Amino acid sequence: NLLWTFKPQEIANTLWAYAKSRCAESSLFKALGDAALQHNLLWTFKPQEIANTLWAYAKSRCAESSLFKALGDAALQHNLLWTFK
């Protein structure tokens, strides 16, 4: 499965593109979220990638509560909130 090879920027960009085009596919969003969660990629997401990922899920209404919580935890753990403008 190609999704397991995605890096944080590729995950965030893919989610953003599908949400922006209003062609969100809930199974793709779930698979990308699972890939990020299962491979501990969230700890390597940059602030822009966190923001884009959260925006994509919110815009597409593909709520994934475990991913939302994990992204928030990652941002807090790495003290990333100061980097948001």
PDB file of N, CA and C in Angstrom, residues 10-80:
ATOM      1  N   GLU A  10       3.450  14.956   2.448  1.00  0.00           N
ATOM      2  CA  GLU A  10       2.640  14.289   1.432  1.00  0.00           C
ATOM      3  C   GLU A  10       1.241  13.968   1.956  1.00  0.00           C
ATOM      4  N   ILE A  11       1.163  13.579   3.224  1.00  0.00           N
ATOM      5  CA  ILE A  11      -0.140  13.326   3.842  1.00  0.00           C
ATOM      6  C   ILE A  11      -0.946  14.619   3.903  1.00  0.00           C
ATOM      7  N   ALA A  12      -0.340  15.663   4.441  1.00  0.00           N
ATOM      8  CA  ALA A  12      -1.032  16.949   4.587  1.00  0.00           C
ATOM      9  C   ALA A  12      -1.457  17.510   3.235  1.00  0.00           C
ATOM     10  N   ASN A  13      -0.577  17.448   2.253  1.00  0.00           N
ATOM     11  CA  ASN A  13      -0.896  17.992   0.921  1.00  0.00           C
ATOM     12  C   ASN A  13      -2.011  17.205   0.244  1.00  0.00           C
ATOM     13  N   THR A  14      -1.990  15.894   0.379  1.00  0.00           N
ATOM     14  CA  THR A  14      -3.027  15.065  -0.222  1.00  0.00           C
ATOM     15  C   THR A  14      -4.386  15.359   0.405  1.00  0.00           C
ATOM     16  N   LEU A  15      -4.414  15.406   1.727  1.00  0.00           N
ATOM     17  CA  LEU A  15      -5.666  15.715   2.424  1.00  0.00           C
ATOM     18  C   LEU A  15      -6.172  17.097   2.044  1.00  0.00           C
ATOM     19  N   TRP A  16      -5.270  18.066   1.997  1.00  0.00           N
ATOM     20  CA  TRP A  16      -5.644  19.439   1.655  1.00  0.00           C
ATOM     21  C   TRP A  16      -6.231  19.490   0.245  1.00  0.00           C
ATOM     22  N   ALA A  17      -5.580  18.832  -0.708  1.00  0.00           N
ATOM     23  CA  ALA A  17      -6.033  18.869  -2.099  1.00  0.00           C
ATOM     24  C   ALA A  17      -7.428  18.272  -2.252  1.00  0.00           C
ATOM     25  N   TYR A  18      -7.670  17.139  -1.604  1.00  0.00           N
ATOM     26  CA  TYR A  18      -8.992  16.525  -1.693  1.00  0.00           C
ATOM     27  C   TYR A  18     -10.048  17.390  -1.022  1.00  0.00           C
ATOM     28  N   ALA A  19      -9.730  17.973   0.102  1.00  0.00           N
ATOM     29  CA  ALA A  19     -10.694  18.838   0.783  1.00  0.00           C
ATOM     30  C   ALA A  19     -10.960  20.101  -0.030  1.00  0.00           C
ATOM     31  N   LYS A  20      -9.913  20.682  -0.584  1.00  0.00           N
ATOM     32  CA  LYS A  20     -10.042  21.905  -1.370  1.00  0.00           C
ATOM     33  C   LYS A  20     -10.895  21.677  -2.618  1.00  0.00           C
ATOM     34  N   SER A  21     -10.744  20.517  -3.220  1.00  0.00           N
ATOM     35  CA  SER A  21     -11.489  20.212  -4.448  1.00  0.00           C
ATOM     36  C   SER A  21     -12.912  19.732  -4.166  1.00  0.00           C
ATOM     37  N   ARG A  22     -13.231  19.612  -2.882  1.00  0.00           N
ATOM     38  CA  ARG A  22     -14.541  19.130  -2.440  1.00  0.00           C
ATOM     39  C   ARG A  22     -14.833  17.720  -2.952  1.00  0.00           C
ATOM     40  N   CYS A  23     -13.757  16.948  -3.093  1.00  0.00           N
ATOM     41  CA  CYS A  23     -13.878  15.548  -3.520  1.00  0.00           C
ATOM     42  C   CYS A  23     -13.352  14.634  -2.428  1.00  0.00           C
ATOM     43  N   ALA A  24     -13.646  14.974  -1.204  1.00  0.00           N
ATOM     44  CA  ALA A  24     -13.137  14.196  -0.074  1.00  0.00           C
ATOM     45  C   ALA A  24     -13.719  12.794  -0.093  1.00  0.00           C
ATOM     46  N   GLU A  25     -12.872  11.853   0.042  1.00  0.00           N
ATOM     47  CA  GLU A  25     -13.261  10.444   0.101  1.00  0.00           C
ATOM     48  C   GLU A  25     -12.949   9.967   1.508  1.00  0.00           C
ATOM     49  N   SER A  26     -13.988   9.652   2.277  1.00  0.00           N
ATOM     50  CA  SER A  26     -13.788   9.327   3.690  1.00  0.00           C
ATOM     51  C   SER A  26     -12.841   8.146   3.888  1.00  0.00           C
ATOM     52  N   SER A  27     -12.845   7.178   2.993  1.00  0.00           N
ATOM     53  CA  SER A  27     -11.941   6.032   3.157  1.00  0.00           C
ATOM     54  C   SER A  27     -10.480   6.444   2.974  1.00  0.00           C
ATOM     55  N   LEU A  28     -10.214   7.390   2.066  1.00  0.00           N
ATOM     56  CA  LEU A  28      -8.851   7.895   1.892  1.00  0.00           C
ATOM     57  C   LEU A  28      -8.419   8.684   3.118  1.00  0.00           C
ATOM     58  N   PHE A  29      -9.304   9.528   3.627  1.00  0.00           N
ATOM     59  CA  PHE A  29      -8.986  10.310   4.819  1.00  0.00           C
ATOM     60  C   PHE A  29      -8.704   9.389   6.004  1.00  0.00           C
ATOM     61  N   LYS A  30      -9.495   8.340   6.141  1.00  0.00           N
ATOM     62  CA  LYS A  30      -9.281   7.387   7.225  1.00  0.00           C
ATOM     63  C   LYS A  30      -7.946   6.664   7.052  1.00  0.00           C
ATOM     64  N   ALA A  31      -7.643   6.235   5.833  1.00  0.00           N
ATOM     65  CA  ALA A  31      -6.401   5.511   5.580  1.00  0.00           C
ATOM     66  C   ALA A  31      -5.175   6.386   5.834  1.00  0.00           C
ATOM     67  N   LEU A  32      -5.229   7.642   5.415  1.00  0.00           N
ATOM     68  CA  LEU A  32      -4.098   8.544   5.663  1.00  0.00           C
ATOM     69  C   LEU A  32      -3.959   8.852   7.148  1.00  0.00           C
ATOM     70  N   GLY A  33      -5.063   9.030   7.820  1.00  0.00           N
ATOM     71  CA  GLY A  33      -5.024   9.252   9.271  1.00  0.00           C
ATOM     72  C   GLY A  33      -4.453   8.049   9.992  1.00  0.00           C
ATOM     73  N   ASP A  34      -4.881   6.862   9.588  1.00  0.00           N
ATOM     74  CA  ASP A  34      -4.356   5.635  10.200  1.00  0.00           C
ATOM     75  C   ASP A  34      -2.858   5.492   9.960  1.00  0.00           C
ATOM     76  N   ALA A  35      -2.418   5.809   8.756  1.00  0.00           N
ATOM     77  CA  ALA A  35      -0.984   5.715   8.441  1.00  0.00           C
ATOM     78  C   ALA A  35      -0.180   6.644   9.337  1.00  0.00           C
ATOM     79  N   ALA A  36      -0.671   7.858   9.522  1.00  0.00           N
ATOM     80  CA  ALA A  36       0.029   8.823  10.378  1.00  0.00           C
ATOM     81  C   ALA A  36       0.059   8.365  11.825  1.00  0.00           C
ATOM     82  N   LEU A  37      -1.044   7.806  12.288  1.00  0.00           N
ATOM     83  CA  LEU A  37      -1.127   7.365  13.684  1.00  0.00           C
ATOM     84  C   LEU A  37      -0.296   6.109  13.941  1.00  0.00           C
ATOM     85  N   GLN A  38      -0.350   5.162  13.051  1.00  0.00           N
ATOM     86  CA  GLN A  38       0.304   3.884  13.282  1.00  0.00           C
ATOM     87  C   GLN A  38       1.812   3.929  13.113  1.00  0.00           C
ATOM     88  N   HIS A  39       2.298   4.882  12.395  1.00  0.00           N
ATOM     89  CA  HIS A  39       3.741   4.958  12.170  1.00  0.00           C
ATOM     90  C   HIS A  39       4.384   6.105  12.951  1.00  0.00           C
ATOM     91  N   ASN A  40       3.664   6.633  13.923  1.00  0.00           N
ATOM     92  CA  ASN A  40       4.159   7.734  14.765  1.00  0.00           C
ATOM     93  C   ASN A  40       4.678   8.918  13.952  1.00  0.00           C
ATOM     94  N   LEU A  41       4.094   9.129  12.816  1.00  0.00           N
ATOM     95  CA  LEU A  41       4.511  10.255  11.980  1.00  0.00           C
ATOM     96  C   LEU A  41       4.099  11.602  12.554  1.00  0.00           C
ATOM     97  N   LEU A  42       3.070  11.592  13.394  1.00  0.00           N
ATOM     98  CA  LEU A  42       2.563  12.863  13.915  1.00  0.00           C
ATOM     99  C   LEU A  42       3.630  13.661  14.635  1.00  0.00           C
ATOM    100  N   TRP A  43       4.570  12.987  15.235  1.00  0.00           N
ATOM    101  CA  TRP A  43       5.618  13.678  15.986  1.00  0.00           C
ATOM    102  C   TRP A  43       6.598  14.383  15.062  1.00  0.00           C
ATOM    103  N   THR A  44       6.519  14.090  13.755  1.00  0.00           N
ATOM    104  CA  THR A  44       7.427  14.738  12.803  1.00  0.00           C
ATOM    105  C   THR A  44       6.716  15.789  11.954  1.00  0.00           C
ATOM    106  N   PHE A  45       5.405  15.970  12.177  1.00  0.00           N
ATOM    107  CA  PHE A  45       4.664  16.981  11.428  1.00  0.00           C
ATOM    108  C   PHE A  45       5.136  18.372  11.833  1.00  0.00           C
ATOM    109  N   LYS A  46       5.346  19.228  10.843  1.00  0.00           N
ATOM    110  CA  LYS A  46       5.660  20.636  11.083  1.00  0.00           C
ATOM    111  C   LYS A  46       4.350  21.381  11.328  1.00  0.00           C
ATOM    112  N   PRO A  47       4.429  22.571  11.905  1.00  0.00           N
ATOM    113  CA  PRO A  47       3.200  23.322  12.195  1.00  0.00           C
ATOM    114  C   PRO A  47       2.277  23.493  10.981  1.00  0.00           C
ATOM    115  N   GLN A  48       2.839  23.786   9.819  1.00  0.00           N
ATOM    116  CA  GLN A  48       2.010  23.967   8.626  1.00  0.00           C
ATOM    117  C   GLN A  48       1.311  22.668   8.246  1.00  0.00           C
ATOM    118  N   GLU A  49       1.983  21.551   8.414  1.00  0.00           N
ATOM    119  CA  GLU A  49       1.392  20.251   8.104  1.00  0.00           C
ATOM    120  C   GLU A  49       0.270  19.898   9.078  1.00  0.00           C
ATOM    121  N   ILE A  50       0.457  20.258  10.345  1.00  0.00           N
ATOM    122  CA  ILE A  50      -0.602  20.051  11.338  1.00  0.00           C
ATOM    123  C   ILE A  50      -1.813  20.902  10.973  1.00  0.00           C
ATOM    124  N   ALA A  51      -1.571  22.169  10.681  1.00  0.00           N
ATOM    125  CA  ALA A  51      -2.671  23.079  10.341  1.00  0.00           C
ATOM    126  C   ALA A  51      -3.403  22.617   9.083  1.00  0.00           C
ATOM    127  N   ASN A  52      -2.671  22.244   8.053  1.00  0.00           N
ATOM    128  CA  ASN A  52      -3.303  21.809   6.807  1.00  0.00           C
ATOM    129  C   ASN A  52      -4.099  20.528   6.996  1.00  0.00           C
ATOM    130  N   THR A  53      -3.579  19.621   7.800  1.00  0.00           N
ATOM    131  CA  THR A  53      -4.270  18.360   8.045  1.00  0.00           C
ATOM    132  C   THR A  53      -5.569  18.595   8.810  1.00  0.00           C
ATOM    133  N   LEU A  54      -5.496  19.386   9.869  1.00  0.00           N
ATOM    134  CA  LEU A  54      -6.701  19.696  10.639  1.00  0.00           C
ATOM    135  C   LEU A  54      -7.727  20.428   9.785  1.00  0.00           C
ATOM    136  N   TRP A  55      -7.259  21.374   8.979  1.00  0.00           N
ATOM    137  CA  TRP A  55      -8.159  22.118   8.096  1.00  0.00           C
ATOM    138  C   TRP A  55      -8.861  21.167   7.127  1.00  0.00           C
ATOM    139  N   ALA A  56      -8.108  20.252   6.536  1.00  0.00           N
ATOM    140  CA  ALA A  56      -8.676  19.326   5.549  1.00  0.00           C
ATOM    141  C   ALA A  56      -9.772  18.466   6.161  1.00  0.00           C
ATOM    142  N   TYR A  57      -9.508  17.944   7.356  1.00  0.00           N
ATOM    143  CA  TYR A  57     -10.532  17.122   8.016  1.00  0.00           C
ATOM    144  C   TYR A  57     -11.757  17.954   8.374  1.00  0.00           C
ATOM    145  N   ALA A  58     -11.535  19.170   8.845  1.00  0.00           N
ATOM    146  CA  ALA A  58     -12.665  20.027   9.208  1.00  0.00           C
ATOM    147  C   ALA A  58     -13.461  20.432   7.966  1.00  0.00           C
ATOM    148  N   LYS A  59     -12.784  20.826   6.922  1.00  0.00           N
ATOM    149  CA  LYS A  59     -13.438  21.277   5.694  1.00  0.00           C
ATOM    150  C   LYS A  59     -14.242  20.155   5.051  1.00  0.00           C
ATOM    151  N   SER A  60     -13.697  18.959   5.078  1.00  0.00           N
ATOM    152  CA  SER A  60     -14.353  17.830   4.419  1.00  0.00           C
ATOM    153  C   SER A  60     -15.388  17.146   5.303  1.00  0.00           C
ATOM    154  N   ARG A  61     -15.421  17.562   6.563  1.00  0.00           N
ATOM    155  CA  ARG A  61     -16.336  16.965   7.543  1.00  0.00           C
ATOM    156  C   ARG A  61     -16.099  15.463   7.715  1.00  0.00           C
ATOM    157  N   CYS A  62     -14.848  15.074   7.552  1.00  0.00           N
ATOM    158  CA  CYS A  62     -14.443  13.681   7.783  1.00  0.00           C
ATOM    159  C   CYS A  62     -13.792  13.633   9.155  1.00  0.00           C
ATOM    160  N   ALA A  63     -14.605  13.751  10.167  1.00  0.00           N
ATOM    161  CA  ALA A  63     -14.083  13.815  11.534  1.00  0.00           C
ATOM    162  C   ALA A  63     -13.382  12.520  11.911  1.00  0.00           C
ATOM    163  N   GLU A  64     -12.197  12.682  12.404  1.00  0.00           N
ATOM    164  CA  GLU A  64     -11.397  11.552  12.884  1.00  0.00           C
ATOM    165  C   GLU A  64     -10.866  11.967  14.245  1.00  0.00           C
ATOM    166  N   SER A  65     -11.662  11.729  15.286  1.00  0.00           N
ATOM    167  CA  SER A  65     -11.363  12.279  16.601  1.00  0.00           C
ATOM    168  C   SER A  65     -10.022  11.815  17.163  1.00  0.00           C
ATOM    169  N   SER A  66      -9.635  10.587  16.913  1.00  0.00           N
ATOM    170  CA  SER A  66      -8.351  10.119  17.446  1.00  0.00           C
ATOM    171  C   SER A  66      -7.199  10.857  16.784  1.00  0.00           C
ATOM    172  N   LEU A  67      -7.333  11.171  15.503  1.00  0.00           N
ATOM    173  CA  LEU A  67      -6.285  11.929  14.812  1.00  0.00           C
ATOM    174  C   LEU A  67      -6.249  13.370  15.317  1.00  0.00           C
ATOM    175  N   PHE A  68      -7.419  13.985  15.503  1.00  0.00           N
ATOM    176  CA  PHE A  68      -7.467  15.354  16.015  1.00  0.00           C
ATOM    177  C   PHE A  68      -6.773  15.439  17.374  1.00  0.00           C
ATOM    178  N   LYS A  69      -7.079  14.502  18.255  1.00  0.00           N
ATOM    179  CA  LYS A  69      -6.470  14.507  19.580  1.00  0.00           C
ATOM    180  C   LYS A  69      -4.969  14.286  19.484  1.00  0.00           C
ATOM    181  N   ALA A  70      -4.549  13.354  18.669  1.00  0.00           N
ATOM    182  CA  ALA A  70      -3.122  13.051  18.526  1.00  0.00           C
ATOM    183  C   ALA A  70      -2.353  14.230  17.936  1.00  0.00           C
ATOM    184  N   LEU A  71      -2.944  14.932  16.970  1.00  0.00           N
ATOM    185  CA  LEU A  71      -2.276  16.112  16.403  1.00  0.00           C
ATOM    186  C   LEU A  71      -2.148  17.206  17.455  1.00  0.00           C
ATOM    187  N   GLY A  72      -3.183  17.395  18.253  1.00  0.00           N
ATOM    188  CA  GLY A  72      -3.108  18.373  19.339  1.00  0.00           C
ATOM    189  C   GLY A  72      -2.051  18.000  20.355  1.00  0.00           C
ATOM    190  N   ASP A  73      -1.998  16.725  20.706  1.00  0.00           N
ATOM    191  CA  ASP A  73      -0.977  16.251  21.649  1.00  0.00           C
ATOM    192  C   ASP A  73       0.430  16.456  21.095  1.00  0.00           C
ATOM    193  N   ALA A  74       0.603  16.162  19.800  1.00  0.00           N
ATOM    194  CA  ALA A  74       1.919  16.333  19.174  1.00  0.00           C
ATOM    195  C   ALA A  74       2.342  17.796  19.191  1.00  0.00           C
ATOM    196  N   ALA A  75       1.409  18.685  18.893  1.00  0.00           N
ATOM    197  CA  ALA A  75       1.718  20.115  18.902  1.00  0.00           C
ATOM    198  C   ALA A  75       2.107  20.581  20.299  1.00  0.00           C
ATOM    199  N   LEU A  76       1.394  20.116  21.308  1.00  0.00           N
ATOM    200  CA  LEU A  76       1.701  20.502  22.687  1.00  0.00           C
ATOM    201  C   LEU A  76       3.006  19.882  23.175  1.00  0.00           C
ATOM    202  N   GLN A  77       3.205  18.610  22.857  1.00  0.00           N
ATOM    203  CA  GLN A  77       4.402  17.897  23.298  1.00  0.00           C
ATOM    204  C   GLN A  77       5.677  18.559  22.779  1.00  0.00           C
ATOM    205  N   HIS A  78       5.624  19.015  21.545  1.00  0.00           N
ATOM    206  CA  HIS A  78       6.801  19.620  20.931  1.00  0.00           C
ATOM    207  C   HIS A  78       6.791  21.140  21.030  1.00  0.00           C
ATOM    208  N   ASN A  79       5.890  21.658  21.842  1.00  0.00           N
ATOM    209  CA  ASN A  79       5.800  23.104  22.071  1.00  0.00           C
ATOM    210  C   ASN A  79       5.745  23.874  20.750  1.00  0.00           C
ATOM    211  N   LEU A  80       4.905  23.392  19.847  1.00  0.00           N
ATOM    212  CA  LEU A  80       4.805  24.001  18.527  1.00  0.00           C
ATOM    213  C   LEU A  80       3.848  25.187  18.458  1.00  0.00           C
TER     214      LEU A  80
END
